[in-house]
Amino acid sequence: MKKLMVAFMLLFALSFAGISITDYTVSKDSFQPNEQGVLTTTIVNPTGSARVTALTMSIDNPYEIIISGSTKLSDIEAGGTGIVSIPIKIRPEAKAGVYLVTVIFSGTSYENGVVPNTVTNSVSIPVTVLNQPILSFATDTSSLSGIDTVHVTITNNGGLAKNARLSTSGTISLYGTNEVFLGNLEGSKNITLQLDSRSATNGPEDLVFVMNYEDELGTKHSNDYTIRMTVKKAIVDVTFLQNSDLITRKEGPVKLAIKNNGAKLLKDVRLTFSNTSLRFKDRAELSFGDIAPGATSEVNPTIFADLTPGLNLIDGTLSWVEEDVTKDEAVDFPLTVSSDADVGIYLEAKPTPLIAGQEHTISVLVSNLGSYPIDNVDVHFSSDSFKSLDISDGQYIGNLNNDDFSTVQFKVRVGDVPEGEYQVNIDVSYRDRSGEWKHKIVPQTVNVYSAPVKSGGEMFILGGIVVVALVAWFFFIRKKPAKVG
């Protein structure tokens, strides 16, 4: 798009006699606030033209860009070329964006050496201002021992990084998830991760964070950040598993399991949690019994979790007996909590009632029934008995806070169907607080009525006339008065 715009401006410039602008350059693809640079333009006086004298340059620049330099230029002979450099500086308070600097050249040529003629040409040069994010990572430990909880500080010393997502590559990976959504990064952000180094070899290893984000102008980036770590694998090697869903603020059974990845028998394995937001019914700890090498033990406690949807690392203590020695270790159990997100659907039609073969507007009200906001709400309307008159059968709502609602409209024509009840389907998709995409199809039953018969009123009037005629004949013609004897 930028190349097309440049080509258009150059062609426009070439259409002027006397001087033409054949090219321009910008010293950098983008500038940060308070940064300096140079704009360069090339001007040409075509062969066969008169000499251009008293050549001057004026500049129309936005407030965000400071221009300096001389406005008087040298004369250009016929067939001559001039290169003009324009120093610029971005103001410290400039916002991200693409700004146009318009350069106007004006001079005088003398046709036949006598008649003065003013020649003018201009070019608009786009200058991109962007404060790129500058990210750095720091961990609270440089040692890993298998599955570890690591506190990470992410510092951004540059511009805003939007919709940031963190993942890993290499032999050290995230545990319990493959990606962490961070949102917008500005300043410093502290996060807690559970890292799995069981596939790494003992000794120095690179922990590679992969950061995907968008800059202030919406351009997507993917960068790697490496931290040198030392892997010292622990003796106990277990995997924590969650084999069923846990919905926030709803009590219910949840299948939790521990797998013994080591080579030794683990006896009397117990797990306790210190997080008060996670409460078990009728028990204080989870007992998994003995777990042989490679085996998995599962329990099914009833849990109430007052936790934020998404991956939660729950502080706990794992205890076991190994070779007649009782051991314990502080652990973080990765517990994925699902949102209680749900939507309600309500329909309204205008005009009412729904008439077969006629056009109507169906209003669909979508209500967020969950405890947390939902986003990217998309609504689709479909039915075998209705034909959509819109360009698309879907409407986008966007974000809905909890207890919030929004309405979208669909223009439809009712099919030529008999009077009765018909099903329409409302298809709603959205993303909940945990980042999980939800999809719900809500069938609704609507009543369709037949169109009124157009000649019904005429038939009614005709019938009335016939009745009146019959009554008149009976009383005035057929029923004559009796004669008096």
XYZ file of C-alpha atoms in Angstrom:
485
model
C 0.000 0.000 0.000
C 2.830 2.376 0.872
C 4.564 1.616 -2.446
C 1.372 2.385 -4.376
C 1.013 5.694 -2.565
C 4.642 6.601 -3.334
C 4.217 5.728 -7.003
C 1.061 7.837 -7.227
C 2.728 10.851 -5.645
C 5.748 10.586 -7.910
C 3.567 10.315 -11.027
C 1.619 13.322 -9.793
C 4.851 15.259 -9.342
C 6.136 14.331 -12.791
C 3.021 15.825 -14.375
C 4.292 19.373 -13.677
C 6.503 21.168 -16.166
C 9.701 22.861 -15.018
C 10.744 20.720 -12.058
C 9.791 17.196 -11.095
C 10.384 15.063 -8.006
C 11.693 11.648 -8.981
C 12.356 10.040 -5.604
C 12.454 10.451 -1.854
C 13.930 8.443 1.024
C 13.549 8.335 4.801
C 16.647 7.523 6.839
C 14.777 4.956 9.014
C 11.710 2.768 8.680
C 10.390 4.192 11.943
C 11.433 6.723 14.576
C 11.042 6.771 18.319
C 9.967 9.939 20.135
C 12.868 12.432 20.514
C 14.808 10.694 17.716
C 16.388 12.485 14.749
C 16.552 11.559 11.081
C 16.814 12.841 7.530
C 14.352 13.062 4.638
C 15.932 13.160 1.190
C 14.249 14.212 -2.065
C 15.552 14.234 -5.623
C 14.367 17.047 -7.938
C 15.004 17.218 -11.677
C 14.693 19.992 -14.255
C 13.837 18.045 -17.443
C 15.979 18.396 -20.537
C 14.624 21.070 -22.837
C 13.175 23.137 -20.037
C 14.366 26.572 -19.115
C 16.711 27.143 -16.219
C 14.916 27.348 -12.853
C 16.113 30.185 -10.643
C 15.188 31.547 -7.215
C 14.329 27.988 -6.188
C 12.886 27.792 -2.693
C 11.480 25.049 -0.494
C 8.571 25.309 1.942
C 7.479 22.497 4.235
C 4.090 21.685 5.693
C 4.861 19.463 8.654
C 2.676 18.132 11.494
C 3.279 19.313 15.050
C 4.871 15.996 16.012
C 7.779 16.477 13.591
C 10.268 19.368 13.901
C 11.884 20.503 10.618
C 15.192 22.347 10.355
C 17.395 23.404 7.427
C 17.651 26.042 4.723
C 14.680 26.950 2.530
C 16.755 28.513 -0.278
C 18.138 26.210 -2.960
C 20.525 26.538 -5.888
C 19.347 27.176 -9.440
C 18.855 24.117 -11.648
C 19.868 24.108 -15.269
C 17.902 22.189 -17.911
C 18.607 18.487 -17.425
C 20.036 19.183 -13.991
C 19.364 17.251 -10.775
C 19.324 18.370 -7.189
C 19.284 16.338 -3.970
C 17.721 18.026 -0.967
C 18.268 16.720 2.583
C 15.782 17.746 5.267
C 16.790 17.103 8.909
C 13.871 16.134 11.157
C 13.361 15.503 14.848
C 10.441 13.731 16.506
C 8.970 15.544 19.459
C 9.294 13.663 22.787
C 5.511 13.680 23.297
C 4.692 12.390 19.793
C 2.212 9.509 19.659
C 2.626 6.452 17.473
C 1.369 6.904 13.928
C 2.208 7.684 10.313
C 2.645 11.420 9.668
C 2.888 13.162 6.276
C 5.534 15.845 5.682
C 4.680 17.824 2.541
C 7.650 19.459 0.768
C 6.820 22.202 -1.769
C 9.409 23.423 -4.307
C 8.881 26.717 -6.125
C 11.041 28.647 -8.590
C 11.047 30.841 -11.680
C 11.891 29.947 -15.255
C 12.065 32.307 -18.243
C 10.469 31.040 -21.394
C 12.458 32.188 -24.409
C 14.673 33.873 -21.889
C 12.148 36.707 -21.418
C 8.734 35.694 -20.040
C 8.886 34.695 -16.335
C 7.014 31.557 -15.378
C 6.501 30.239 -11.829
C 7.071 26.488 -11.494
C 5.893 24.560 -8.448
C 5.893 20.920 -7.389
C 5.390 19.050 -4.123
C 5.688 15.632 -2.524
C 4.229 14.182 0.694
C 6.646 11.964 2.601
C 5.251 9.511 5.197
C 7.177 9.356 8.478
C 6.399 6.518 10.875
C 6.645 7.224 14.608
C 6.728 4.118 16.766
C 8.103 3.423 20.216
C 9.018 -0.247 19.897
C 8.660 -2.432 22.996
C 11.986 -3.256 24.679
C 11.462 -6.389 26.768
C 13.712 -8.070 29.309
C 13.197 -11.113 31.526
C 14.430 -11.977 35.012
C 13.762 -15.086 37.140
C 13.967 -15.514 40.907
C 16.088 -18.641 40.482
C 18.732 -19.921 38.088
C 18.273 -23.569 39.039
C 15.650 -26.082 37.930
C 15.094 -29.567 39.294
C 12.306 -31.120 37.215
C 8.976 -29.380 37.706
C 9.533 -26.029 39.382
C 7.616 -22.903 40.228
C 9.504 -19.889 38.906
C 8.633 -16.243 39.461
C 9.372 -14.208 36.344
C 9.590 -10.424 36.037
C 8.996 -9.015 32.573
C 10.117 -5.404 32.108
C 9.161 -3.257 29.133
C 11.370 -0.188 28.730
C 9.805 0.791 25.400
C 6.398 1.287 23.885
C 3.255 -0.654 24.664
C 3.182 -4.362 23.729
C -0.444 -5.360 23.140
C -2.099 -8.787 23.372
C 1.134 -10.361 24.590
C 1.321 -14.159 24.778
C 4.190 -16.107 26.348
C 5.344 -19.602 25.429
C 8.625 -21.521 25.466
C 10.781 -23.463 23.051
C 13.567 -25.967 23.617
C 14.005 -28.607 26.300
C 12.552 -26.455 29.112
C 8.819 -25.978 28.655
C 5.747 -24.636 30.403
C 3.980 -27.179 32.580
C 0.201 -27.503 32.551
C -0.286 -25.160 29.574
C 1.416 -24.324 26.292
C 0.838 -20.561 26.392
C 0.167 -17.804 28.921
C -1.886 -14.761 27.919
C -0.367 -11.598 29.427
C -2.531 -8.872 27.863
C -0.888 -5.463 27.448
C 2.676 -5.040 28.732
C 3.719 -1.636 29.998
C 6.329 -1.172 32.703
C 6.958 -4.314 34.774
C 4.792 -7.390 35.191
C 5.340 -10.265 37.624
C 4.044 -13.709 36.719
C 4.379 -17.167 38.202
C 5.124 -20.080 35.892
C 5.547 -23.786 36.378
C 8.457 -25.000 34.259
C 9.182 -28.576 33.210
C 12.883 -29.368 32.731
C 12.551 -33.164 32.848
C 13.460 -33.443 29.163
C 16.626 -31.393 29.668
C 19.972 -32.847 30.635
C 21.633 -32.005 33.928
C 23.871 -28.974 33.666
C 23.630 -25.593 31.882
C 20.544 -25.192 29.680
C 18.878 -22.295 27.880
C 15.405 -21.306 28.980
C 13.912 -19.758 25.828
C 10.832 -17.578 26.228
C 8.880 -16.870 23.046
C 6.930 -13.616 23.197
C 4.228 -12.850 20.640
C 2.730 -9.361 20.744
C 1.514 -6.392 18.697
C 3.180 -2.992 18.740
C 1.346 0.338 19.066
C 0.460 0.333 15.358
C -0.897 -3.220 15.456
C 2.067 -4.901 13.734
C 2.627 -8.439 15.033
C 6.018 -9.532 16.397
C 7.489 -12.788 17.673
C 10.799 -12.606 19.568
C 12.879 -15.071 21.587
C 14.453 -14.186 24.962
C 17.026 -16.564 26.459
C 17.961 -17.025 30.114
C 20.765 -19.361 31.113
C 19.676 -21.904 33.744
C 21.198 -24.875 35.533
C 19.207 -28.110 35.613
C 19.562 -30.302 38.723
C 16.886 -32.939 38.610
C 15.234 -33.855 41.895
C 14.904 -37.425 43.114
C 11.129 -37.465 43.153
C 9.635 -37.161 39.691
C 5.861 -36.923 39.553
C 3.251 -35.378 37.285
C 0.128 -33.721 38.609
C -2.960 -34.384 36.505
C -6.445 -32.933 36.381
C -8.782 -35.337 34.567
C -12.092 -33.448 34.799
C -13.351 -29.888 34.721
C -13.565 -27.583 37.714
C -15.957 -24.640 37.373
C -15.292 -21.537 39.414
C -17.604 -20.969 42.417
C -19.425 -24.258 41.855
C -19.070 -27.229 44.160
C -18.553 -30.550 42.427
C -16.376 -33.664 42.085
C -13.030 -33.270 40.340
C -10.679 -36.064 39.291
C -7.113 -35.355 40.419
C -4.230 -37.737 39.855
C -0.518 -38.161 40.488
C 1.739 -40.129 38.159
C 5.030 -41.566 39.416
C 7.611 -40.917 36.706
C 10.517 -42.155 38.801
C 12.093 -45.558 39.189
C 11.204 -46.071 42.871
C 7.978 -46.982 44.672
C 6.317 -44.072 46.421
C 4.297 -45.162 49.458
C 1.486 -43.373 51.295
C 1.458 -40.395 48.939
C -0.501 -37.455 50.376
C -1.193 -33.965 49.129
C -2.352 -30.981 51.174
C -3.163 -27.432 50.040
C -2.720 -24.189 51.949
C -4.805 -22.014 49.593
C -8.063 -21.080 51.346
C -9.731 -20.396 47.996
C -9.703 -24.144 47.361
C -11.913 -26.049 49.828
C -12.509 -29.805 50.041
C -15.685 -31.322 51.374
C -15.240 -33.681 54.379
C -11.453 -33.913 54.098
C -8.312 -31.892 54.809
C -5.873 -33.764 52.560
C -5.845 -36.017 49.504
C -4.542 -39.553 49.958
C -3.264 -41.324 46.835
C -1.931 -44.458 48.512
C 1.080 -46.274 47.050
C 2.185 -45.400 43.522
C 4.446 -47.814 41.655
C 6.983 -46.574 39.050
C 5.085 -45.510 35.926
C 1.713 -45.896 37.640
C -0.971 -43.265 38.294
C -3.252 -42.892 41.306
C -6.476 -40.908 41.062
C -8.857 -39.464 43.657
C -12.240 -37.810 43.145
C -12.824 -35.228 45.900
C -15.683 -32.715 46.001
C -14.163 -29.247 45.613
C -15.349 -25.670 45.815
C -12.926 -23.278 44.106
C -13.211 -19.523 44.453
C -10.465 -19.019 41.887
C -10.028 -16.933 38.759
C -10.766 -18.856 35.547
C -7.636 -20.146 33.843
C -4.533 -21.904 35.092
C -3.990 -21.529 38.846
C -0.867 -22.760 40.623
C -2.045 -23.988 44.034
C 0.503 -24.036 46.860
C 0.680 -27.449 48.451
C 2.838 -30.027 50.201
C 3.504 -33.484 48.766
C 4.531 -36.136 51.288
C 5.464 -39.761 50.686
C 7.479 -42.643 52.072
C 10.444 -43.747 49.962
C 12.593 -46.697 51.128
C 11.121 -46.340 54.623
C 12.035 -42.668 54.778
C 9.263 -40.057 55.069
C 9.818 -37.138 52.731
C 7.915 -34.009 51.830
C 8.285 -31.273 49.246
C 6.593 -27.963 48.564
C 4.774 -28.151 45.241
C 2.514 -26.077 43.035
C -0.430 -28.074 41.712
C -1.550 -26.781 38.263
C -5.313 -26.531 38.498
C -7.252 -25.335 35.474
C -10.460 -23.578 36.475
C -13.205 -23.178 33.902
C -15.379 -20.096 33.834
C -19.048 -20.288 34.751
C -19.665 -18.278 31.608
C -23.086 -18.736 30.079
C -25.414 -16.663 27.927
C -29.163 -16.196 27.822
C -31.073 -15.596 24.598
C -34.298 -13.618 24.137
C -36.111 -12.997 20.830
C -38.369 -10.202 19.586
C -39.891 -9.685 16.139
C -41.086 -6.559 14.359
C -43.721 -6.435 13.100
C -45.622 -9.107 14.981
C -47.022 -11.647 14.512
C -44.719 -13.541 12.121
C -46.589 -13.968 8.831
C -45.663 -16.586 6.239
C -44.038 -15.049 3.161
C -43.468 -11.618 4.742
C -40.353 -9.740 5.855
C -39.586 -9.199 9.531
C -36.783 -7.954 11.745
C -35.736 -10.443 14.427
C -34.021 -8.868 17.452
C -31.769 -11.235 19.421
C -30.851 -10.117 22.943
C -27.744 -11.839 24.347
C -27.234 -11.649 28.123
C -24.042 -12.600 30.012
C -25.201 -14.851 32.868
C -21.702 -15.634 34.190
C -19.588 -14.091 36.950
C -16.923 -12.648 34.656
C -16.830 -10.584 31.456
C -16.758 -12.355 28.088
C -15.363 -11.006 24.828
C -15.490 -11.542 21.055
C -19.201 -12.367 21.276
C -20.512 -13.426 17.852
C -24.167 -14.275 17.103
C -25.583 -16.267 14.161
C -29.252 -16.788 13.241
C -30.378 -19.801 11.197
C -33.585 -21.673 10.383
C -34.891 -23.831 7.567
C -38.136 -21.830 7.668
C -36.571 -18.358 7.376
C -34.407 -16.781 4.682
C -31.797 -14.226 5.692
C -31.962 -10.866 3.882
C -28.718 -9.581 5.441
C -25.303 -9.709 3.782
C -24.287 -12.186 6.496
C -26.118 -14.457 8.900
C -23.839 -13.337 11.742
C -23.613 -10.188 13.888
C -20.670 -9.175 16.122
C -21.293 -7.827 19.630
C -17.784 -7.715 21.126
C -17.445 -7.524 24.912
C -20.129 -8.177 27.532
C -19.553 -7.553 31.227
C -21.178 -9.868 33.729
C -24.916 -9.134 34.050
C -24.666 -7.101 30.834
C -26.603 -7.606 27.606
C -26.670 -6.436 24.004
C -29.075 -6.762 21.077
C -28.460 -7.469 17.381
C -30.980 -7.514 14.529
C -31.477 -9.898 11.603
C -33.601 -9.074 8.548
C -35.451 -12.214 7.402
C -38.267 -13.350 5.169
C -40.565 -16.045 6.547
C -40.906 -18.978 4.181
C -44.170 -19.949 2.531
C -44.957 -22.419 5.287
C -48.217 -23.549 6.893
C -49.311 -21.910 10.105
C -47.648 -23.492 13.132
C -44.549 -23.640 15.361
C -41.068 -23.584 13.834
C -37.552 -23.828 15.244
C -34.856 -21.173 14.858
C -31.287 -21.648 16.068
C -29.245 -18.931 17.764
C -25.544 -19.789 17.586
C -23.386 -17.802 20.051
C -19.591 -18.052 20.294
C -17.391 -16.124 22.726
C -14.176 -16.273 24.776
C -14.414 -16.531 28.550
C -12.154 -15.103 31.261
C -9.784 -18.089 31.090
C -9.163 -17.494 27.389
C -11.166 -20.575 26.408
C -13.520 -20.314 23.434
C -17.147 -21.269 24.099
C -19.795 -22.219 21.577
C -23.500 -22.513 22.390
C -26.459 -23.253 20.117
C -29.809 -22.165 21.571
C -32.898 -23.545 19.754
C -36.019 -21.404 20.035
C -39.603 -22.105 18.953
C -41.558 -19.338 17.197
C -45.150 -19.165 15.959
C -45.823 -18.441 12.285
C -49.283 -17.401 11.080
C -50.818 -17.627 7.638
C -51.275 -14.486 5.604
C -54.906 -13.128 5.672
C -57.073 -13.838 2.593
C -57.279 -10.630 0.533
C -60.944 -11.162 -0.646
C -62.310 -12.068 2.752
C -63.865 -8.607 3.366
C -65.646 -8.553 0.005
C -67.148 -11.981 0.599
C -68.332 -10.869 4.037
C -70.124 -7.816 2.556
C -71.688 -9.910 -0.223
C -72.911 -12.427 2.335
C -74.468 -9.601 4.366
C -76.330 -8.274 1.317
C -77.738 -11.733 0.605
C -78.979 -12.084 4.189
C -80.675 -8.666 4.110
C -82.390 -9.549 0.817
C -83.691 -12.827 2.215
C -85.128 -11.097 5.308
C -86.840 -8.446 3.173
C -88.405 -11.094 0.896
C -89.677 -13.066 3.872
C -91.383 -10.160 5.648
C -92.554 -7.989 2.789
C -93.274 -10.312 -0.125
C -93.845 -13.869 1.038
C -95.626 -13.048 4.308
C -98.712 -11.007 3.221
C -101.155 -9.568 5.805
C -104.208 -11.749 6.592
C -107.624 -10.560 5.287
C -110.264 -9.449 7.810
C -113.501 -11.494 7.660
